[in-house]
Amino acid sequence: MADAVTSTISYPVKVTAPPGELTREPLVTPTRDIGWLSDAIAGVAEGKTPRWWWICFGISNTMLVVCWGMIFYLMSTGVGIWGLGHPVMWGWAIVNFVWWIGIGHAGTLISAILFLLRQRWRTSINRASEAMTIFAVMCAGIYPLIHIGRIWLGWWLFPIPNSNSIWPQFRSPLMWDVFAVSTYFTVSVLFWYMGLIPDLAVMRDRAKTKLRKFGYGLFALGWTGANRHWSNYEKAYLILAGLSTPLVLSVHSIVSLDFSVSQLPGWHTTIFPPYFVAGAVFSGFGMVLTLLVPLRRVLHLEDIIRVRHVELMCKVTLATGSIVGYAYAMEFFIAWYSGNPYEKFHFLSSRLADPYIFGPMFHLKPAPYWWAYFTMVSCNVLVPQLFWFKRIRTNMFIVFILSILVNIGMWFERFIIVVSSLNREFIPSNWGYYGPTWCDVLQFLGTFGLFFTFFLLFLRFIPLIAIAEVKGVTPQADPHHPLGGAKVGGTH
Amino acid sequence: MANVGPKYWRSLDELADTAEFREWVGREFPNGASEMSDPVTRRNFVKIMSASFLLAGLGVSSTGCRRPVENIYPFAKMPMDYVHGLPQYFATAMPTRNTAQPLIVKSSDGRPTKVEGNGDLPGFNGGTDPFAQATVLELYDPDRALHCALNGAQKHRDEALDALVSLAQSLGDGTGLAILAGQSSSPSRERLQKAITQKLPKSQWFVYEPVDLSIAAQAASQGVGRNVTPVCNLDQAKVILSLDCDFIGTEENAFHNISKFAKGRHLDGPESEMSRLYAVESLMTLTGVNADHRLRVPPSAVVPILARLSSLLGGEATSGATQEYDNWLTPCAADLKANAGKCVVLAGHRLPVEAHACVGAINQQLGAIGSIIQFLDFAPAEGKPIADLAAALNKGEVQTLVILGGNPAYNAPADLHWKEAQAKAKTVVRLGYYADETSWDPATHPTTQWDLAQAHFLESWGDARTADGTIVPIQPLIDPIFGGITDLEVLAILAGEQKTKPYDVARETFRGVGGDTEDAWRKFLHDGFLAGSAAKVVDVKWNGTPGNLPAGSAAPTGQKMDVVFYRDMKMDDGRHNNNGWLQELPDPITKLTWDNAVVLSPNTAQALGVYTTQLNQNQKFFYYKVEVKLGDATITGPAWIQPGMADNTIGLALGYGRTKTGRVGAGTGFNAYELRTSSAMHYASGATITKTDDRSYELATTQSHWSMEGRPAVREANLDQYRKHPDFADEMDLEVPKIDGEVRPAYPNPLDKTKLHGLHQWGMAIDLNRCVGCSACMVACQSENNIPIVGKEMVGKSREMHWIRIDRYYSAPLEKGVDPEFAPHDPQVVVQPMLCQHCEAAPCENVCPVNATSHDDEGLNVMVYNRCVGTRYCSNNCPYKVRRFNFFDYNRRPLNHLYKSPLVTTTDGEWELMRWLKNPDRGNLPDDQWQMMRLVKNPDVTVRMRGVMEKCSFCLQRIEQAKIAAKVRARDSGDIRLTEKAGTIPKTACQQACPAEAIVFGDTSDPDSTVNKRKSQERNYTVLSFLFTRPRLTYLARVRNPNPEMPDYKAHPVPYTTEQWEKVSEPGAAGSLPGKGGV
């Protein structure tokens, strides 16, 4: 690789290529200089709005209108418009909530944990992932609020002094959810904004209209790039990264407690917190791939979000997918090991029993949601195994398709947990079947509208890659690098 | 509403006539609540503000805690015995076919709201049937006949009565007058009937009941040679054999039979004796559910079986006997013989009179007559059958036809073509509770037809006799809401009586039976019965011989099937068709709501190819429609596969498929009367059935899974096993997992310590050995606790709101080669009332984020509706799934509009949002429905809005009322404890209505309480006890009493459910079961 450096550009200084085993594939194509980086990234938000953006924005906005429309219909009419009933009192709303929250995991993991672990490859993808996180948590946050029966009293879940003089019940995991999600959202937004400040200053400085100058200037908080600014910024960023790190683990652990604190077979499971976190990281990376693989192409950012980034993300997906697969297997083991016939029934007869393999093997009738379980296992456990192959990891089209399968699989995981645990629990007379209505479906699509509307606006107004940070990983940024620092030929 | 009379409703009291009084009762908080009189009040301001929020798109504001505008109009004169806020109770009775149910009815501010059985009558325990419980809804039915009409044109009731008077004067000697009435036990009616016969000697009296339950009385009268009514003391029988006699479900006085049957099944301990029930039947009925041995036969085999039984018992040989069922019948007959004098054979109302005669002879031979079966010295009034009337009408012999109640145009035998026959009379006077098929029809009608609006029995004066002949008063709790007329009034006018007001008629009759004094009359009304008026038991022998039984038809085949027309457990013969509580009450067997179905056995269904939707499948229930052809008539209905049904037999419930009924009953089911002819009123044979390709019909059932899956929800053992292992039930669950070596609940109650300070500790015990599954408790609860109906579509989505439900499980023997998915052919059935268990360590409480459900110090798990925001987490975490959620505003919105946003719908031509802005306390129901619906509500219980979870409260309102009453009584003594000894412990609504006395509620901290005694029985167990939620509601395990000589016992000496449990439960997870180790 190092040969490429010397072979394509001729410099007056004679540089000996470093030993082969120490080289790593560069994180930004080395031919791109730092000025190009600024232009390329800021240009996405500056140039003429492309037509594809308007088309996507139009579609997303229509879906957003559907989102509000469905909420309005729901509020005026009742939760009954959804497919819920006895015994399945939580359906798509909670499935979607957990799914969106899970997606919201990658951003903070990339920006905080990878930062602390000095994973420099994060710089190309952290901004977009964090934005994704924030919008995903917004989508998630809608559901617990609107799924309740009396939406207008949703604020009773917050510890606000009210006319009833009753505090919320702190023993309830739903209460913990409120705190976990709102803290996560707040810290994620702060962290994201914090990292944005230098880039907003870049945008301000590059702005050609007064309005943009004012707007970016307002949010750039007077950033000048002074050493003291940088010094303070780096410290603050490190502190926020430290603060965010436990949140990555806490949010989904606590969401998982919604289920494991209950006593339903299939919900009452101690493995849930780590299993949910792994699943969340898995689905988060799946979603990052779904977003960035096409974006890097459409926005011509292949030099910054390189195949290597995609490969690395595929590896994380593979690792977390395997953890999730292990958790699925453990659930069966524990159901057997517990000796509890209710647990055993649940995992054997309500999950595993399909009409083709396991059902006949154990003489079981197909579980009502066997298709969901098998979609889940195929998408979450089997599909990521393909990422063992470099050829697949580097084929952007296949990665894109597989990342979508991961998203689908994770949605079904939540569906399986929420619905199939509820539909056949302790007393057989209660058993029932749940199916969504068109309102459930449109509400889900509606939140995609919300997500993509925000994401598209983000693309058009905010640098989608951290300009300042990505420059730091270029060879030129390293003073010890032959090309770095203020040596001759170093360019700024 | 305004055109039906000057008054909407009135109380009994004269004061009720004042507008002030009506205002007063309309208010929620009668006194003590003052407010500003300024027109721009705080409340108005808040209303407008909420409306602005709505318009701003912030949501439909809650109307949950709003109080109505109040104006204080104090009484100028206080009505006697009236205390603000306290309901009053009056004794009355619900007339049924040949008998009546004695009732105590609660009146809240002048309107009857809750019906309870009158347990003061000797021999009655206060239980009722579901019909009685649901009757208040019929009283306030906005679709009932609202006015009298002449040829369809509305007339005032006075005009109608005047016309009736002039008609009566023109009758001469009664030539051409025919009166068609239903059966009645009313002494007044008997008296008037006699008067009419005297005054109008040429008049004719016809009686028609589509489901005639009086055949046993007819047969008995023939058998003993005088007019008698048999009663059966089931509690004294040790062995009962029922021949298609559903005495627990659809026979006369079933509620009374249940109370006696349950007594005979009662177990105090392992040494107690209990009765044994054999059932021979074609349908799966409640009697079959409760039978220890059940023989499933097509209807055509019942009579041959009876013949065979007669000869097995050594009686005279009768023709047509079958030996096909000998392996079942022989030990059964031996058992009967061995228990001679303590056993009884019962024949159902569908069997011919000859069969009843044969059964009577058998009973005489078995020594049942005189001991278990007694004959009472009264008989149903007689009348000619409807077929004669139809013939007379067709011959033109009837000029004037008076129809008192009933609905012959709908339910007369199809071959009579009643509608055309009725049109041949010149004048028809029809007294009916609904404007229905028999009412004036523009297409076919007589020259003159008067339709008189009938009064509900809670609006009318009258009298009746109970099962034992005791005379009971029917006294009104409210003036006729729509100016209804009673049958006594019509008859009195026809009889030319001086006094025709129903009160005077009833009073006059009482003079004849109860003496002339005013005191006696008052006591009669107060007590609700005339003491000592029970009919005398006549000591007679059954003289009849078995005689010749009618030859049974050939056994049914797939091409020529048998049909059974049966009285529906909810609609009766169709008279309760517009009653939403009954429509939504799940059938005790099929658990179907809002429909009847073509009931087929699994085998028959499979042969027909309609067995593609397994009963067991948790999918939506769509059914093949099938076509049933009998003679020339055809009906189409959805096929329902019923375990336990006889093969090649079609069960058709009557009472559905009405063409002209109210808004509730419209479109429910199909009309089985179309197949029913006067020659085959109960059984028919030779029907053919064909499958159609229409699978679009959905049936709404409240329970979709029939198997208990080996889980010990209902625990049962056979009597001998129970005697060896009295605590068998306790051993059937998993062990409670231990944490750090001790047993701890997963959700400890923070009030665990303070709960010790509660004065009472409420608890309940349900004896599954007494419960027969009649479902009266479900309607009682619905009525007491303002539980809305939700409609068929919502039931299909499992959103029914019943706080108490009856779980029904079929269990099949574990046999090799039998597909477990298949519905069983000969199931054992168990039923279990399931309601909030009031767990001490309640899983629901722990997970509620807003403290909406919590514990009180007397052990109740209380639900605070105002606090509930509807996360539904509590329901998810409830292992019993007994919490119900208001998915829509069921109480306030029309059921067919639930899915339509109120923002885009109109009611009574007005935009619903506008209606709401004008008056947020008004529902979105059409005004007539809304006004009537409000009246049926119990003012002591909150009406829940949408988005709120609700569940059984152990009738908290009754507990509180009892406590307040105790405090008032105690004064300074401080003795406020409720005790059973003092009779101050309240009864829950379900307990009160339960004729079997299966449900017992009380104070568990009182060692002498009945509930404690029941709970201390060894059969006592907790459902899902391994979860250690420590419910306050426990069950007493069911004990079957099979005969060891019977073939099914020999194959399976353990109940099927227990057998299945043994298979499923982990070895070592529970103790040894009687079937395995002990026996």
mmCIF file of C-alpha atoms in Angstrom, chain B residues 517-745:
data_model
loop_
_atom_site.group_PDB
_atom_site.id
_atom_site.type_symbol
_atom_site.label_atom_id
_atom_site.label_comp_id
_atom_site.label_asym_id
_atom_site.label_seq_id
_atom_site.Cartn_x
_atom_site.Cartn_y
_atom_site.Cartn_z
ATOM 1 C CA THR B 517 -106.522 -7.195 55.137
ATOM 2 C CA GLU B 518 -104.308 -4.399 54.016
ATOM 3 C CA ASP B 519 -101.592 -5.687 56.309
ATOM 4 C CA ALA B 520 -101.457 -9.025 54.582
ATOM 5 C CA TRP B 521 -101.154 -7.288 51.216
ATOM 6 C CA ARG B 522 -98.402 -5.049 52.481
ATOM 7 C CA LYS B 523 -96.528 -7.933 53.967
ATOM 8 C CA PHE B 524 -96.958 -9.790 50.691
ATOM 9 C CA LEU B 525 -95.400 -6.914 48.790
ATOM 10 C CA HIS B 526 -92.706 -6.376 51.354
ATOM 11 C CA ASP B 527 -91.627 -9.988 51.659
ATOM 12 C CA GLY B 528 -92.084 -10.749 48.027
ATOM 13 C CA PHE B 529 -94.074 -13.888 48.654
ATOM 14 C CA LEU B 530 -97.139 -15.136 50.419
ATOM 15 C CA ALA B 531 -95.947 -17.309 53.229
ATOM 16 C CA GLY B 532 -97.530 -20.728 53.238
ATOM 17 C CA SER B 533 -98.888 -20.438 49.744
ATOM 18 C CA ALA B 534 -96.607 -23.119 48.398
ATOM 19 C CA ALA B 535 -98.614 -25.741 46.623
ATOM 20 C CA LYS B 536 -99.395 -28.788 48.671
ATOM 21 C CA VAL B 537 -97.543 -31.949 47.924
ATOM 22 C CA VAL B 538 -100.016 -34.569 46.882
ATOM 23 C CA ASP B 539 -99.214 -38.085 47.812
ATOM 24 C CA VAL B 540 -100.038 -39.983 44.667
ATOM 25 C CA LYS B 541 -98.563 -42.844 42.795
ATOM 26 C CA TRP B 542 -97.676 -42.953 39.183
ATOM 27 C CA ASN B 543 -100.268 -45.172 37.731
ATOM 28 C CA GLY B 544 -99.254 -44.977 34.168
ATOM 29 C CA THR B 545 -97.384 -47.823 32.576
ATOM 30 C CA PRO B 546 -94.394 -47.394 30.354
ATOM 31 C CA GLY B 547 -96.748 -48.046 27.526
ATOM 32 C CA ASN B 548 -95.617 -48.121 24.012
ATOM 33 C CA LEU B 549 -92.872 -45.756 23.208
ATOM 34 C CA PRO B 550 -92.975 -44.247 19.749
ATOM 35 C CA ALA B 551 -90.769 -46.132 17.363
ATOM 36 C CA GLY B 552 -87.495 -44.316 17.005
ATOM 37 C CA SER B 553 -86.462 -43.268 13.562
ATOM 38 C CA ALA B 554 -83.462 -44.859 11.960
ATOM 39 C CA ALA B 555 -80.043 -43.823 13.141
ATOM 40 C CA PRO B 556 -78.909 -40.682 11.353
ATOM 41 C CA THR B 557 -76.404 -40.874 8.558
ATOM 42 C CA GLY B 558 -74.365 -38.331 6.730
ATOM 43 C CA GLN B 559 -77.168 -37.989 4.200
ATOM 44 C CA LYS B 560 -80.042 -37.996 6.624
ATOM 45 C CA MET B 561 -79.089 -36.172 9.700
ATOM 46 C CA ASP B 562 -80.928 -35.556 12.899
ATOM 47 C CA VAL B 563 -81.688 -32.011 13.919
ATOM 48 C CA VAL B 564 -82.113 -30.722 17.452
ATOM 49 C CA PHE B 565 -83.773 -27.363 17.914
ATOM 50 C CA TYR B 566 -82.783 -26.021 21.255
ATOM 51 C CA ARG B 567 -83.607 -23.184 23.514
ATOM 52 C CA ASP B 568 -80.684 -20.807 23.501
ATOM 53 C CA MET B 569 -78.947 -20.121 26.794
ATOM 54 C CA LYS B 570 -78.983 -16.414 26.056
ATOM 55 C CA MET B 571 -81.813 -15.559 23.686
ATOM 56 C CA ASP B 572 -84.224 -18.094 25.147
ATOM 57 C CA ASP B 573 -86.710 -18.479 22.271
ATOM 58 C CA GLY B 574 -85.723 -15.106 20.828
ATOM 59 C CA ARG B 575 -87.400 -12.915 23.399
ATOM 60 C CA HIS B 576 -84.073 -11.519 24.615
ATOM 61 C CA ASN B 577 -82.751 -10.901 21.145
ATOM 62 C CA ASN B 578 -82.259 -7.186 21.629
ATOM 63 C CA ASN B 579 -80.512 -7.480 24.957
ATOM 64 C CA GLY B 580 -76.860 -6.545 24.563
ATOM 65 C CA TRP B 581 -75.737 -8.143 27.804
ATOM 66 C CA LEU B 582 -77.180 -11.450 26.755
ATOM 67 C CA GLN B 583 -75.996 -11.152 23.176
ATOM 68 C CA GLU B 584 -72.499 -10.587 24.440
ATOM 69 C CA LEU B 585 -72.660 -13.211 27.131
ATOM 70 C CA PRO B 586 -70.624 -16.113 25.832
ATOM 71 C CA ASP B 587 -72.654 -19.242 25.444
ATOM 72 C CA PRO B 588 -71.619 -21.434 28.383
ATOM 73 C CA ILE B 589 -70.569 -24.216 26.036
ATOM 74 C CA THR B 590 -69.505 -22.795 22.701
ATOM 75 C CA LYS B 591 -68.376 -19.434 24.117
ATOM 76 C CA LEU B 592 -69.944 -17.859 21.068
ATOM 77 C CA THR B 593 -71.343 -14.374 21.290
ATOM 78 C CA TRP B 594 -73.738 -12.491 19.045
ATOM 79 C CA ASP B 595 -74.534 -15.536 16.906
ATOM 80 C CA ASN B 596 -75.916 -18.981 16.725
ATOM 81 C CA ALA B 597 -74.304 -21.572 14.546
ATOM 82 C CA VAL B 598 -74.909 -24.876 12.865
ATOM 83 C CA VAL B 599 -73.435 -27.045 15.572
ATOM 84 C CA LEU B 600 -71.752 -30.204 14.317
ATOM 85 C CA SER B 601 -69.618 -32.890 15.864
ATOM 86 C CA PRO B 602 -65.947 -33.087 14.856
ATOM 87 C CA ASN B 603 -66.578 -36.267 12.875
ATOM 88 C CA THR B 604 -69.539 -34.862 11.027
ATOM 89 C CA ALA B 605 -67.673 -31.684 10.290
ATOM 90 C CA GLN B 606 -64.737 -33.586 8.975
ATOM 91 C CA ALA B 607 -66.903 -35.767 6.779
ATOM 92 C CA LEU B 608 -68.443 -32.613 5.449
ATOM 93 C CA GLY B 609 -65.058 -31.061 4.833
ATOM 94 C CA VAL B 610 -65.604 -28.031 6.994
ATOM 95 C CA TYR B 611 -62.975 -29.104 9.471
ATOM 96 C CA THR B 612 -60.248 -26.959 8.065
ATOM 97 C CA THR B 613 -60.196 -24.391 10.789
ATOM 98 C CA GLN B 614 -59.147 -26.250 13.849
ATOM 99 C CA LEU B 615 -60.704 -25.207 17.065
ATOM 100 C CA ASN B 616 -57.273 -25.081 18.491
ATOM 101 C CA GLN B 617 -55.815 -22.670 16.066
ATOM 102 C CA ASN B 618 -55.190 -19.227 17.367
ATOM 103 C CA GLN B 619 -56.141 -17.592 14.151
ATOM 104 C CA LYS B 620 -59.136 -15.482 13.495
ATOM 105 C CA PHE B 621 -62.207 -17.604 13.389
ATOM 106 C CA PHE B 622 -63.694 -17.796 9.969
ATOM 107 C CA TYR B 623 -66.157 -20.500 9.288
ATOM 108 C CA TYR B 624 -67.631 -22.273 6.388
ATOM 109 C CA LYS B 625 -71.208 -21.502 5.864
ATOM 110 C CA VAL B 626 -73.288 -24.601 5.453
ATOM 111 C CA GLU B 627 -76.739 -25.092 4.098
ATOM 112 C CA VAL B 628 -79.161 -27.146 6.129
ATOM 113 C CA LYS B 629 -82.143 -28.516 4.256
ATOM 114 C CA LEU B 630 -85.041 -30.042 6.078
ATOM 115 C CA GLY B 631 -88.161 -30.808 4.082
ATOM 116 C CA ASP B 632 -88.587 -27.896 1.741
ATOM 117 C CA ALA B 633 -86.956 -25.327 3.932
ATOM 118 C CA THR B 634 -83.328 -24.320 3.868
ATOM 119 C CA ILE B 635 -81.262 -22.211 6.141
ATOM 120 C CA THR B 636 -77.670 -21.124 5.873
ATOM 121 C CA GLY B 637 -75.368 -20.564 8.772
ATOM 122 C CA PRO B 638 -71.780 -20.895 9.871
ATOM 123 C CA ALA B 639 -70.672 -24.349 10.956
ATOM 124 C CA TRP B 640 -69.386 -24.689 14.493
ATOM 125 C CA ILE B 641 -67.484 -27.785 15.490
ATOM 126 C CA GLN B 642 -68.584 -28.815 18.919
ATOM 127 C CA PRO B 643 -66.737 -31.479 20.866
ATOM 128 C CA GLY B 644 -69.167 -33.802 22.576
ATOM 129 C CA MET B 645 -71.863 -33.345 19.970
ATOM 130 C CA ALA B 646 -73.527 -36.475 18.629
ATOM 131 C CA ASP B 647 -72.398 -37.514 15.190
ATOM 132 C CA ASN B 648 -74.626 -36.853 12.201
ATOM 133 C CA THR B 649 -76.651 -34.508 14.312
ATOM 134 C CA ILE B 650 -77.194 -30.830 13.743
ATOM 135 C CA GLY B 651 -77.791 -28.537 16.674
ATOM 136 C CA LEU B 652 -79.690 -25.360 15.895
ATOM 137 C CA ALA B 653 -80.201 -22.735 18.553
ATOM 138 C CA LEU B 654 -83.453 -20.832 18.359
ATOM 139 C CA GLY B 655 -83.881 -17.154 18.886
ATOM 140 C CA TYR B 656 -81.602 -15.587 16.305
ATOM 141 C CA GLY B 657 -81.956 -14.309 12.788
ATOM 142 C CA ARG B 658 -84.736 -11.906 13.589
ATOM 143 C CA THR B 659 -85.933 -9.891 10.649
ATOM 144 C CA LYS B 660 -87.439 -7.126 12.714
ATOM 145 C CA THR B 661 -85.737 -6.372 15.971
ATOM 146 C CA GLY B 662 -83.844 -3.585 17.646
ATOM 147 C CA ARG B 663 -80.465 -2.111 16.900
ATOM 148 C CA VAL B 664 -78.682 -4.601 19.109
ATOM 149 C CA GLY B 665 -80.186 -7.817 17.839
ATOM 150 C CA ALA B 666 -80.246 -6.895 14.164
ATOM 151 C CA GLY B 667 -78.064 -9.092 12.028
ATOM 152 C CA THR B 668 -77.263 -11.685 14.638
ATOM 153 C CA GLY B 669 -77.362 -15.321 13.617
ATOM 154 C CA PHE B 670 -79.860 -17.133 11.449
ATOM 155 C CA ASN B 671 -83.430 -18.133 12.053
ATOM 156 C CA ALA B 672 -83.734 -21.836 12.870
ATOM 157 C CA TYR B 673 -87.514 -21.552 13.191
ATOM 158 C CA GLU B 674 -87.714 -21.637 9.429
ATOM 159 C CA LEU B 675 -86.973 -25.345 9.573
ATOM 160 C CA ARG B 676 -89.278 -26.108 12.419
ATOM 161 C CA THR B 677 -92.669 -27.563 11.732
ATOM 162 C CA SER B 678 -95.470 -28.473 14.113
ATOM 163 C CA SER B 679 -94.797 -32.152 13.593
ATOM 164 C CA ALA B 680 -91.141 -31.863 14.556
ATOM 165 C CA MET B 681 -90.824 -29.140 17.127
ATOM 166 C CA HIS B 682 -87.752 -30.411 18.913
ATOM 167 C CA TYR B 683 -86.178 -33.192 16.946
ATOM 168 C CA ALA B 684 -86.309 -33.680 13.246
ATOM 169 C CA SER B 685 -84.671 -36.236 11.090
ATOM 170 C CA GLY B 686 -83.788 -36.499 7.443
ATOM 171 C CA ALA B 687 -81.952 -33.205 7.170
ATOM 172 C CA THR B 688 -79.250 -32.766 4.609
ATOM 173 C CA ILE B 689 -76.346 -30.460 4.938
ATOM 174 C CA THR B 690 -74.112 -29.091 2.229
ATOM 175 C CA LYS B 691 -70.984 -27.063 2.438
ATOM 176 C CA THR B 692 -70.856 -23.740 0.665
ATOM 177 C CA ASP B 693 -67.647 -22.063 -0.389
ATOM 178 C CA ASP B 694 -68.451 -19.003 1.634
ATOM 179 C CA ARG B 695 -65.862 -18.772 4.353
ATOM 180 C CA SER B 696 -66.262 -15.103 5.041
ATOM 181 C CA TYR B 697 -68.435 -15.467 8.088
ATOM 182 C CA GLU B 698 -66.730 -14.642 11.318
ATOM 183 C CA LEU B 699 -67.901 -15.955 14.637
ATOM 184 C CA ALA B 700 -66.917 -14.082 17.748
ATOM 185 C CA THR B 701 -65.897 -16.365 20.546
ATOM 186 C CA THR B 702 -64.378 -15.376 23.837
ATOM 187 C CA GLN B 703 -62.217 -18.423 24.194
ATOM 188 C CA SER B 704 -60.304 -19.806 21.278
ATOM 189 C CA HIS B 705 -58.277 -22.522 22.914
ATOM 190 C CA TRP B 706 -60.051 -25.572 24.228
ATOM 191 C CA SER B 707 -57.270 -27.536 25.863
ATOM 192 C CA MET B 708 -55.785 -26.854 29.263
ATOM 193 C CA GLU B 709 -52.485 -28.180 27.897
ATOM 194 C CA GLY B 710 -51.888 -30.212 31.014
ATOM 195 C CA ARG B 711 -51.626 -27.117 33.138
ATOM 196 C CA PRO B 712 -53.266 -27.328 36.523
ATOM 197 C CA ALA B 713 -55.620 -24.367 36.194
ATOM 198 C CA VAL B 714 -58.617 -26.517 37.054
ATOM 199 C CA ARG B 715 -57.628 -29.424 39.273
ATOM 200 C CA GLU B 716 -59.768 -32.453 39.574
ATOM 201 C CA ALA B 717 -59.725 -35.963 40.873
ATOM 202 C CA ASN B 718 -62.187 -38.773 41.168
ATOM 203 C CA LEU B 719 -63.954 -39.232 44.455
ATOM 204 C CA ASP B 720 -62.010 -42.320 45.503
ATOM 205 C CA GLN B 721 -58.707 -40.594 44.729
ATOM 206 C CA TYR B 722 -59.815 -37.537 46.609
ATOM 207 C CA ARG B 723 -60.611 -39.664 49.632
ATOM 208 C CA LYS B 724 -57.187 -41.209 49.560
ATOM 209 C CA HIS B 725 -55.383 -37.937 48.877
ATOM 210 C CA PRO B 726 -57.590 -35.131 50.106
ATOM 211 C CA ASP B 727 -54.849 -32.588 49.423
ATOM 212 C CA PHE B 728 -54.252 -33.727 45.857
ATOM 213 C CA ALA B 729 -54.893 -30.258 44.453
ATOM 214 C CA ASP B 730 -52.197 -28.685 46.495
ATOM 215 C CA GLU B 731 -49.621 -31.033 45.062
ATOM 216 C CA MET B 732 -50.326 -30.325 41.459
ATOM 217 C CA ASP B 733 -48.376 -27.132 40.941
ATOM 218 C CA LEU B 734 -44.703 -26.434 40.621
ATOM 219 C CA GLU B 735 -42.773 -25.654 43.723
ATOM 220 C CA VAL B 736 -42.282 -22.015 44.522
ATOM 221 C CA PRO B 737 -38.686 -21.220 43.647
ATOM 222 C CA LYS B 738 -36.598 -20.292 46.634
ATOM 223 C CA ILE B 739 -34.385 -17.262 46.794
ATOM 224 C CA ASP B 740 -31.581 -17.592 49.339
ATOM 225 C CA GLY B 741 -33.325 -20.556 50.817
ATOM 226 C CA GLU B 742 -36.608 -18.817 51.430
ATOM 227 C CA VAL B 743 -39.780 -18.374 49.522
ATOM 228 C CA ARG B 744 -40.217 -14.791 48.484
ATOM 229 C CA PRO B 745 -42.653 -13.183 46.114
#
